[in-house]
DNA sequence: AAAGCGCCCAACCGCCAGCCT
DNA sequence: GAGGCTGGCGGTTGGGCGCTT
């Protein structure tokens, strides 16, 4: 009957991931591809719940994740999409392939919610002035048309931003992980896939660099690598990797033979969605047909 | 210098739809 | 078909950090 439990509740480690754990997880996924999370703790020896492994991968280690400040375009897009979709962060994240739903959710809760609150209280905010406040005095029909226009503009901006990305040859030359190409090949996506993996490689390289530095500096000082680590995260965020090419490749990492399912479902689907969106030439300003098939959330539409 | 406060964000929790046995 | 697990999702939490007093 059914399946065995995904993991033992006992002996499962919680809390921040250490760089060592990250490396183990990344190595495993490099070899086997993402998916079958239940097998990950068993096969890697990680004392983590399968759920925790999946979350760590999708929210932090997955290729193509962009970290740091949100651009104005991204911000506006999030606001528009939140108005349309409500708090469906995964759906919203599908239009921002470089951002995780968790990041968007956090950004909304910590920044945008406050901004909108201010707006509702009558304050002005120049970054949103072309967004919400301008909707306040117009009819719903006008608002929808304006919204389509803004989404179209955001689409253009995003398209331009993506087209500006150049092939990351320097990272390809690095080959920090054997078989990294095959992982990207799993994803039948736009040309950005190479870059997205490279950017992740950069993240992981930084992480590795920090970890190697820590472990060489203080091989007997575990607290610096595991405690200081809430650090796994801190290492990546704070270290400046000016010369990643000095990194040694990880040994024992094989290419993924048959790219399993995907590199995190959140990666494949969003890109195809985005691609559809970007390539949809029928979406023109003022053309209400064929746009996002989304109805207004009454609550959020009321904001405008 | 240090205590207090607020912000940020990684990670956990609980729920649910879909899938597997 | 039923029971139960998996994977995905949104909400929430709490530790770390920086700023202010």
CSV table of C-alpha atoms (C1' of nucleotides) in Angstrom, one decimal:
chain,number,residue,atom,x,y,z
A,1,UNK,CA,0.0,0.0,0.0
A,2,UNK,CA,1.3,3.4,-0.9
A,3,UNK,CA,4.9,4.3,-0.6
A,4,UNK,CA,7.3,4.3,2.3
A,5,UNK,CA,7.6,7.6,4.1
A,6,UNK,CA,9.9,10.1,2.5
A,7,UNK,CA,12.1,10.4,5.5
A,8,UNK,CA,12.5,9.5,9.1
A,9,UNK,CA,11.3,12.3,11.3
A,10,UNK,CA,14.0,11.3,13.8
A,11,UNK,CA,17.6,12.2,13.1
A,12,UNK,CA,16.7,14.8,10.5
A,13,UNK,CA,18.8,17.9,10.7
A,14,UNK,CA,17.2,21.3,10.6
A,15,UNK,CA,18.4,24.8,10.3
A,16,UNK,CA,20.8,26.5,7.9
A,17,UNK,CA,22.6,24.4,5.3
A,18,UNK,CA,26.3,24.2,5.6
A,19,UNK,CA,28.6,24.6,2.5
A,20,UNK,CA,29.5,20.9,2.9
A,21,UNK,CA,25.9,19.9,2.6
A,22,UNK,CA,25.4,22.2,-0.3
A,23,UNK,CA,28.3,20.7,-2.2
A,24,UNK,CA,27.0,17.2,-1.5
A,25,UNK,CA,23.6,18.1,-2.8
A,26,UNK,CA,24.9,19.9,-5.8
A,27,UNK,CA,27.2,17.0,-6.6
A,28,UNK,CA,24.4,14.5,-6.4
A,29,UNK,CA,22.1,16.6,-8.6
A,30,UNK,CA,24.9,17.1,-11.1
A,31,UNK,CA,25.1,13.4,-11.3
A,32,UNK,CA,21.5,12.3,-11.1
A,33,UNK,CA,19.6,15.4,-12.0
A,34,UNK,CA,16.9,16.9,-9.8
A,35,UNK,CA,13.9,14.9,-8.9
A,36,UNK,CA,13.3,11.7,-6.9
A,37,UNK,CA,13.9,13.8,-3.8
A,38,UNK,CA,13.0,10.9,-1.6
A,39,UNK,CA,16.2,9.2,-2.7
A,40,UNK,CA,18.4,12.2,-2.1
A,41,UNK,CA,19.0,11.9,1.7
A,42,UNK,CA,19.4,8.2,1.4
A,43,UNK,CA,21.9,8.3,-1.5
A,44,UNK,CA,23.9,11.2,-0.3
A,45,UNK,CA,23.9,10.5,3.4
A,46,UNK,CA,22.6,14.0,4.1
A,47,UNK,CA,20.7,14.1,7.3
A,48,UNK,CA,18.0,16.2,5.7
A,49,UNK,CA,14.4,15.7,4.8
A,50,UNK,CA,13.8,15.2,1.1
A,51,UNK,CA,11.6,18.2,1.2
A,52,UNK,CA,14.4,20.3,2.7
A,53,UNK,CA,16.7,19.1,-0.1
A,54,UNK,CA,14.2,20.1,-2.7
A,55,UNK,CA,13.7,23.4,-1.2
A,56,UNK,CA,17.4,24.1,-0.9
A,57,UNK,CA,17.9,23.3,-4.5
A,58,UNK,CA,14.9,25.2,-5.9
A,59,UNK,CA,15.4,28.3,-3.8
A,60,UNK,CA,19.1,28.6,-3.6
A,61,UNK,CA,21.3,26.1,-5.6
A,62,UNK,CA,19.2,25.7,-8.7
A,63,UNK,CA,20.8,27.1,-11.9
A,64,UNK,CA,19.8,30.5,-13.1
A,65,UNK,CA,18.8,32.1,-9.8
A,66,UNK,CA,19.5,35.8,-9.8
A,67,UNK,CA,20.1,37.3,-6.4
A,68,UNK,CA,20.3,40.8,-5.2
A,69,UNK,CA,18.1,43.8,-5.6
A,70,UNK,CA,15.0,43.7,-7.8
A,71,UNK,CA,15.0,46.1,-10.7
A,72,UNK,CA,12.2,48.6,-11.2
A,73,UNK,CA,11.0,46.5,-14.1
A,74,UNK,CA,10.9,43.4,-12.0
A,75,UNK,CA,9.2,45.3,-9.2
A,76,UNK,CA,6.5,46.7,-11.5
A,77,UNK,CA,6.0,43.3,-13.0
A,78,UNK,CA,5.5,41.7,-9.6
A,79,UNK,CA,3.0,44.4,-8.6
A,80,UNK,CA,1.0,43.9,-11.8
A,81,UNK,CA,1.1,40.1,-11.6
A,82,UNK,CA,0.2,40.2,-7.9
A,83,UNK,CA,-2.8,42.3,-8.8
A,84,UNK,CA,-3.8,39.9,-11.4
A,85,UNK,CA,-2.9,36.6,-9.8
A,86,UNK,CA,-3.0,37.3,-6.1
A,87,UNK,CA,-0.5,35.6,-3.8
A,88,UNK,CA,0.2,32.9,-6.3
A,89,UNK,CA,3.9,33.3,-6.0
A,90,UNK,CA,4.8,30.3,-8.1
A,91,UNK,CA,2.8,31.6,-10.9
A,92,UNK,CA,4.3,35.0,-10.6
A,93,UNK,CA,7.7,33.5,-10.4
A,94,UNK,CA,7.1,31.8,-13.7
A,95,UNK,CA,7.2,35.3,-15.3
A,96,UNK,CA,10.5,36.1,-13.6
A,97,UNK,CA,12.5,33.0,-14.4
A,98,UNK,CA,15.6,34.2,-12.5
A,99,UNK,CA,13.7,34.7,-9.3
A,100,UNK,CA,12.4,32.1,-7.0
A,101,UNK,CA,8.8,32.2,-5.7
A,102,UNK,CA,10.3,32.5,-2.2
A,103,UNK,CA,12.4,35.5,-3.2
A,104,UNK,CA,9.4,37.2,-4.7
A,105,UNK,CA,7.2,36.4,-1.8
A,106,UNK,CA,9.9,37.8,0.6
A,107,UNK,CA,10.3,40.9,-1.5
A,108,UNK,CA,6.6,41.4,-1.6
A,109,UNK,CA,6.2,41.0,2.1
A,110,UNK,CA,9.1,43.1,3.0
A,111,UNK,CA,9.0,45.9,0.4
A,112,UNK,CA,6.1,46.0,-1.9
A,113,UNK,CA,3.4,45.5,0.6
A,114,UNK,CA,4.6,48.5,2.5
A,115,UNK,CA,4.9,50.6,-0.6
A,116,UNK,CA,1.3,49.8,-1.6
A,117,UNK,CA,0.1,50.5,1.9
A,118,UNK,CA,1.8,53.9,1.7
A,119,UNK,CA,0.1,54.5,-1.6
A,120,UNK,CA,-3.3,53.6,-0.2
A,121,UNK,CA,-2.6,56.1,2.6
A,122,UNK,CA,-2.1,58.8,0.0
A,123,UNK,CA,1.6,58.9,0.0
A,124,UNK,CA,3.5,59.0,-3.3
A,125,UNK,CA,6.3,56.8,-4.4
A,126,UNK,CA,8.1,57.7,-7.6
A,127,UNK,CA,9.0,54.1,-8.3
A,128,UNK,CA,5.4,53.1,-8.4
A,129,UNK,CA,3.9,56.3,-9.6
A,130,UNK,CA,3.6,55.0,-13.0
A,131,UNK,CA,2.0,51.9,-11.5
A,132,UNK,CA,-0.7,51.9,-9.0
A,133,UNK,CA,-1.4,55.5,-8.2
A,134,UNK,CA,-2.1,56.3,-11.8
A,135,UNK,CA,-4.8,53.7,-11.8
A,136,UNK,CA,-6.7,55.3,-9.0
A,137,UNK,CA,-8.7,57.7,-10.9
A,138,UNK,CA,-9.5,55.7,-14.0
A,139,UNK,CA,-12.3,53.3,-14.9
A,140,UNK,CA,-11.7,49.6,-14.8
A,141,UNK,CA,-11.7,49.4,-18.6
A,142,UNK,CA,-9.1,52.0,-18.8
A,143,UNK,CA,-7.2,50.4,-16.0
A,144,UNK,CA,-7.1,47.1,-17.8
A,145,UNK,CA,-5.9,48.7,-21.0
A,146,UNK,CA,-3.3,50.6,-19.0
A,147,UNK,CA,-2.3,47.4,-17.3
A,148,UNK,CA,-1.9,45.6,-20.6
A,149,UNK,CA,0.3,48.5,-21.8
A,150,UNK,CA,2.5,48.4,-18.8
A,151,UNK,CA,2.8,44.6,-19.0
A,152,UNK,CA,3.7,45.0,-22.6
A,153,UNK,CA,6.4,47.5,-21.7
A,154,UNK,CA,7.7,45.3,-19.0
A,155,UNK,CA,7.8,42.5,-21.5
A,156,UNK,CA,9.8,44.6,-23.9
A,157,UNK,CA,12.2,45.6,-21.1
A,158,UNK,CA,12.6,42.0,-20.0
A,159,UNK,CA,13.2,40.9,-23.6
A,160,UNK,CA,15.8,43.5,-24.0
A,161,UNK,CA,17.4,42.5,-20.8
A,162,UNK,CA,17.6,38.9,-21.8
A,163,UNK,CA,18.9,39.7,-25.3
A,164,UNK,CA,21.7,41.6,-23.7
A,165,UNK,CA,23.0,38.6,-22.0
A,166,UNK,CA,26.1,37.3,-23.8
A,167,UNK,CA,27.3,33.7,-23.9
A,168,UNK,CA,29.3,33.1,-20.8
A,169,UNK,CA,32.3,31.5,-22.5
A,170,UNK,CA,34.5,32.3,-19.6
A,171,UNK,CA,32.4,30.1,-17.4
A,172,UNK,CA,32.2,27.4,-19.9
A,173,UNK,CA,35.9,27.4,-20.1
A,174,UNK,CA,36.1,26.9,-16.4
A,175,UNK,CA,34.2,23.7,-16.4
A,176,UNK,CA,34.0,23.8,-12.7
A,177,UNK,CA,31.9,20.7,-12.7
A,178,UNK,CA,32.3,17.9,-15.1
A,179,UNK,CA,29.2,17.4,-17.2
A,180,UNK,CA,27.7,20.7,-16.6
A,181,UNK,CA,26.8,20.9,-20.2
A,182,UNK,CA,24.6,17.9,-20.1
A,183,UNK,CA,22.7,19.5,-17.3
A,184,UNK,CA,21.9,22.5,-19.4
A,185,UNK,CA,21.1,20.3,-22.3
A,186,UNK,CA,18.3,18.9,-20.2
A,187,UNK,CA,16.5,22.0,-20.5
A,188,UNK,CA,15.2,22.7,-24.0
A,189,UNK,CA,15.1,26.4,-23.4
A,190,UNK,CA,16.3,29.6,-24.9
A,191,UNK,CA,19.9,30.5,-25.2
A,192,UNK,CA,19.8,31.8,-21.7
A,193,UNK,CA,20.1,28.4,-20.3
A,194,UNK,CA,23.8,28.3,-20.8
A,195,UNK,CA,24.1,31.6,-19.0
A,196,UNK,CA,21.8,30.6,-16.3
A,197,UNK,CA,23.8,27.6,-15.4
A,198,UNK,CA,26.9,29.7,-15.6
A,199,UNK,CA,25.5,32.1,-13.2
A,200,UNK,CA,24.8,29.3,-10.9
A,201,UNK,CA,28.2,27.9,-11.4
A,202,UNK,CA,29.4,31.3,-10.2
A,203,UNK,CA,27.3,31.0,-7.2
A,204,UNK,CA,28.6,27.5,-6.4
A,205,UNK,CA,32.1,28.5,-7.2
A,206,UNK,CA,31.9,31.3,-4.7
A,207,UNK,CA,30.5,28.9,-2.3
A,208,UNK,CA,33.2,26.4,-2.9
A,209,UNK,CA,35.8,29.1,-2.7
A,210,UNK,CA,34.6,30.2,0.6
A,211,UNK,CA,34.3,26.7,1.9
A,212,UNK,CA,37.7,25.7,0.7
A,213,UNK,CA,39.2,28.8,2.3
A,214,UNK,CA,37.4,28.0,5.5
A,215,UNK,CA,38.4,24.4,5.5
A,216,UNK,CA,42.0,25.1,4.7
A,217,UNK,CA,42.2,27.9,7.3
A,218,UNK,CA,40.6,26.0,10.0
A,219,UNK,CA,40.3,22.3,9.2
A,220,UNK,CA,40.0,21.7,12.9
A,221,UNK,CA,37.7,24.6,13.5
A,222,UNK,CA,34.4,23.2,12.5
A,223,UNK,CA,32.4,26.1,13.9
A,224,UNK,CA,33.8,28.4,11.2
A,225,UNK,CA,32.4,26.2,8.4
A,226,UNK,CA,29.2,25.0,9.8
A,227,UNK,CA,28.2,27.5,12.3
A,228,UNK,CA,29.5,30.5,10.6
A,229,UNK,CA,27.5,29.4,8.0
A,230,UNK,CA,24.3,29.9,8.4
A,231,UNK,CA,27.1,30.6,6.5
A,232,UNK,CA,26.4,28.5,3.6
A,233,UNK,CA,24.3,31.4,2.7
A,234,UNK,CA,26.5,34.0,4.1
A,235,UNK,CA,29.5,32.7,2.3
A,236,UNK,CA,27.9,33.1,-1.1
A,237,UNK,CA,26.4,36.4,-0.4
A,238,UNK,CA,29.4,38.1,1.0
A,239,UNK,CA,32.3,36.6,-0.8
A,240,UNK,CA,33.7,38.3,-3.9
A,241,UNK,CA,34.8,35.9,-6.4
A,242,UNK,CA,37.2,37.8,-8.6
A,243,UNK,CA,39.0,34.9,-10.0
A,244,UNK,CA,36.8,31.8,-10.1
A,245,UNK,CA,39.1,30.2,-12.6
A,246,UNK,CA,41.4,29.3,-9.8
A,247,UNK,CA,38.9,26.9,-8.5
A,248,UNK,CA,39.5,23.2,-8.7
A,249,UNK,CA,36.8,21.2,-10.4
A,250,UNK,CA,34.9,18.9,-8.2
A,251,UNK,CA,36.0,15.4,-8.7
A,252,UNK,CA,33.8,12.5,-9.2
A,253,UNK,CA,30.9,14.4,-10.7
A,254,UNK,CA,29.6,12.7,-13.8
A,255,UNK,CA,27.4,14.1,-16.4
A,256,UNK,CA,23.8,13.4,-16.2
A,257,UNK,CA,23.2,10.6,-18.6
A,258,UNK,CA,19.6,11.3,-19.3
A,259,UNK,CA,18.8,14.5,-17.9
A,260,UNK,CA,16.1,13.1,-15.6
A,261,UNK,CA,13.0,15.2,-15.7
A,262,UNK,CA,14.2,18.7,-15.5
A,263,UNK,CA,16.4,21.1,-13.6
A,264,UNK,CA,13.7,21.9,-11.2
A,265,UNK,CA,10.3,22.2,-12.6
A,266,UNK,CA,10.3,25.8,-11.7
A,267,UNK,CA,13.1,26.2,-14.3
A,268,UNK,CA,11.7,24.6,-17.3
A,269,UNK,CA,8.1,25.7,-17.2
A,270,UNK,CA,8.8,29.3,-16.4
A,271,UNK,CA,11.2,29.7,-19.3
A,272,UNK,CA,8.8,28.2,-21.7
A,273,UNK,CA,6.0,30.4,-20.4
A,274,UNK,CA,8.3,33.4,-20.6
A,275,UNK,CA,9.3,32.5,-24.1
A,276,UNK,CA,5.7,32.2,-25.1
A,277,UNK,CA,5.0,35.5,-23.6
A,278,UNK,CA,7.9,37.2,-25.1
A,279,UNK,CA,7.4,35.7,-28.5
A,280,UNK,CA,3.7,36.3,-28.6
A,281,UNK,CA,3.6,38.9,-31.4
A,282,UNK,CA,-0.1,39.1,-31.2
A,283,UNK,CA,0.2,40.8,-27.9
A,284,UNK,CA,0.2,44.4,-28.9
A,285,UNK,CA,-0.7,47.5,-27.1
A,286,UNK,CA,-4.5,47.8,-27.0
A,287,UNK,CA,-5.0,44.3,-28.2
A,288,UNK,CA,-7.0,42.8,-25.4
A,289,UNK,CA,-7.5,39.4,-27.1
A,290,UNK,CA,-4.9,36.8,-26.5
A,291,UNK,CA,-3.3,38.4,-23.5
A,292,UNK,CA,-2.7,36.8,-20.2
A,293,UNK,CA,-5.8,34.8,-19.6
A,294,UNK,CA,-6.2,36.2,-16.1
A,295,UNK,CA,-9.1,37.7,-14.3
A,296,UNK,CA,-8.7,40.3,-11.7
A,297,UNK,CA,-8.6,39.4,-8.2
A,298,UNK,CA,-11.4,41.5,-6.7
A,299,UNK,CA,-9.4,42.2,-3.6
A,300,UNK,CA,-6.3,43.4,-5.4
A,301,UNK,CA,-8.1,45.1,-8.2
A,302,UNK,CA,-9.7,47.2,-5.5
A,303,UNK,CA,-6.3,48.6,-4.8
A,304,UNK,CA,-6.5,50.6,-7.9
B,1,DA,C1',30.2,50.5,23.8
B,2,DA,C1',26.1,48.2,24.1
B,3,DA,C1',21.3,47.7,24.3
B,4,DG,C1',17.1,48.0,21.6
B,5,DC,C1',14.8,47.8,17.5
B,6,DG,C1',13.5,46.7,12.9
B,7,DC,C1',14.5,44.5,8.6
B,8,DC,C1',15.8,40.7,5.7
B,9,DC,C1',15.6,36.2,4.1
B,10,DA,C1',16.5,31.2,4.5
B,11,DA,C1',14.1,27.6,6.1
B,12,DC,C1',10.3,25.3,8.3
B,13,DC,C1',5.3,24.1,8.6
B,14,DG,C1',1.0,22.6,7.1
B,15,DC,C1',-2.1,21.8,3.4
B,16,DC,C1',-3.4,19.8,-0.9
B,17,DA,C1',-3.6,17.7,-5.6
B,18,DG,C1',-1.8,14.1,-8.0
B,19,DC,C1',0.3,9.9,-8.2
B,20,DC,C1',1.8,5.3,-6.8
B,21,DT,C1',1.2,0.8,-4.9
C,1,DG,C1',-10.8,1.8,-5.5
C,2,DA,C1',-8.5,2.9,-1.3
C,3,DG,C1',-4.9,4.3,1.3
C,4,DG,C1',-1.0,6.8,1.7
C,5,DC,C1',3.2,9.2,0.0
C,6,DT,C1',5.4,12.8,-3.0
C,7,DG,C1',6.1,17.1,-4.7
C,8,DG,C1',4.6,21.7,-4.9
C,9,DC,C1',2.8,25.7,-2.8
C,10,DG,C1',1.7,29.7,0.3
C,11,DG,C1',2.1,31.3,5.0
C,12,DT,C1',5.0,31.9,8.8
C,13,DT,C1',9.0,32.0,11.8
C,14,DG,C1',13.3,33.1,13.9
C,15,DG,C1',18.2,34.0,13.6
C,16,DG,C1',21.5,37.2,11.8
C,17,DC,C1',22.6,41.7,10.7
C,18,DG,C1',22.7,46.7,10.6
C,19,DC,C1',21.0,51.0,12.2
C,20,DT,C1',19.6,54.0,15.9
C,21,DT,C1',19.6,55.7,20.4
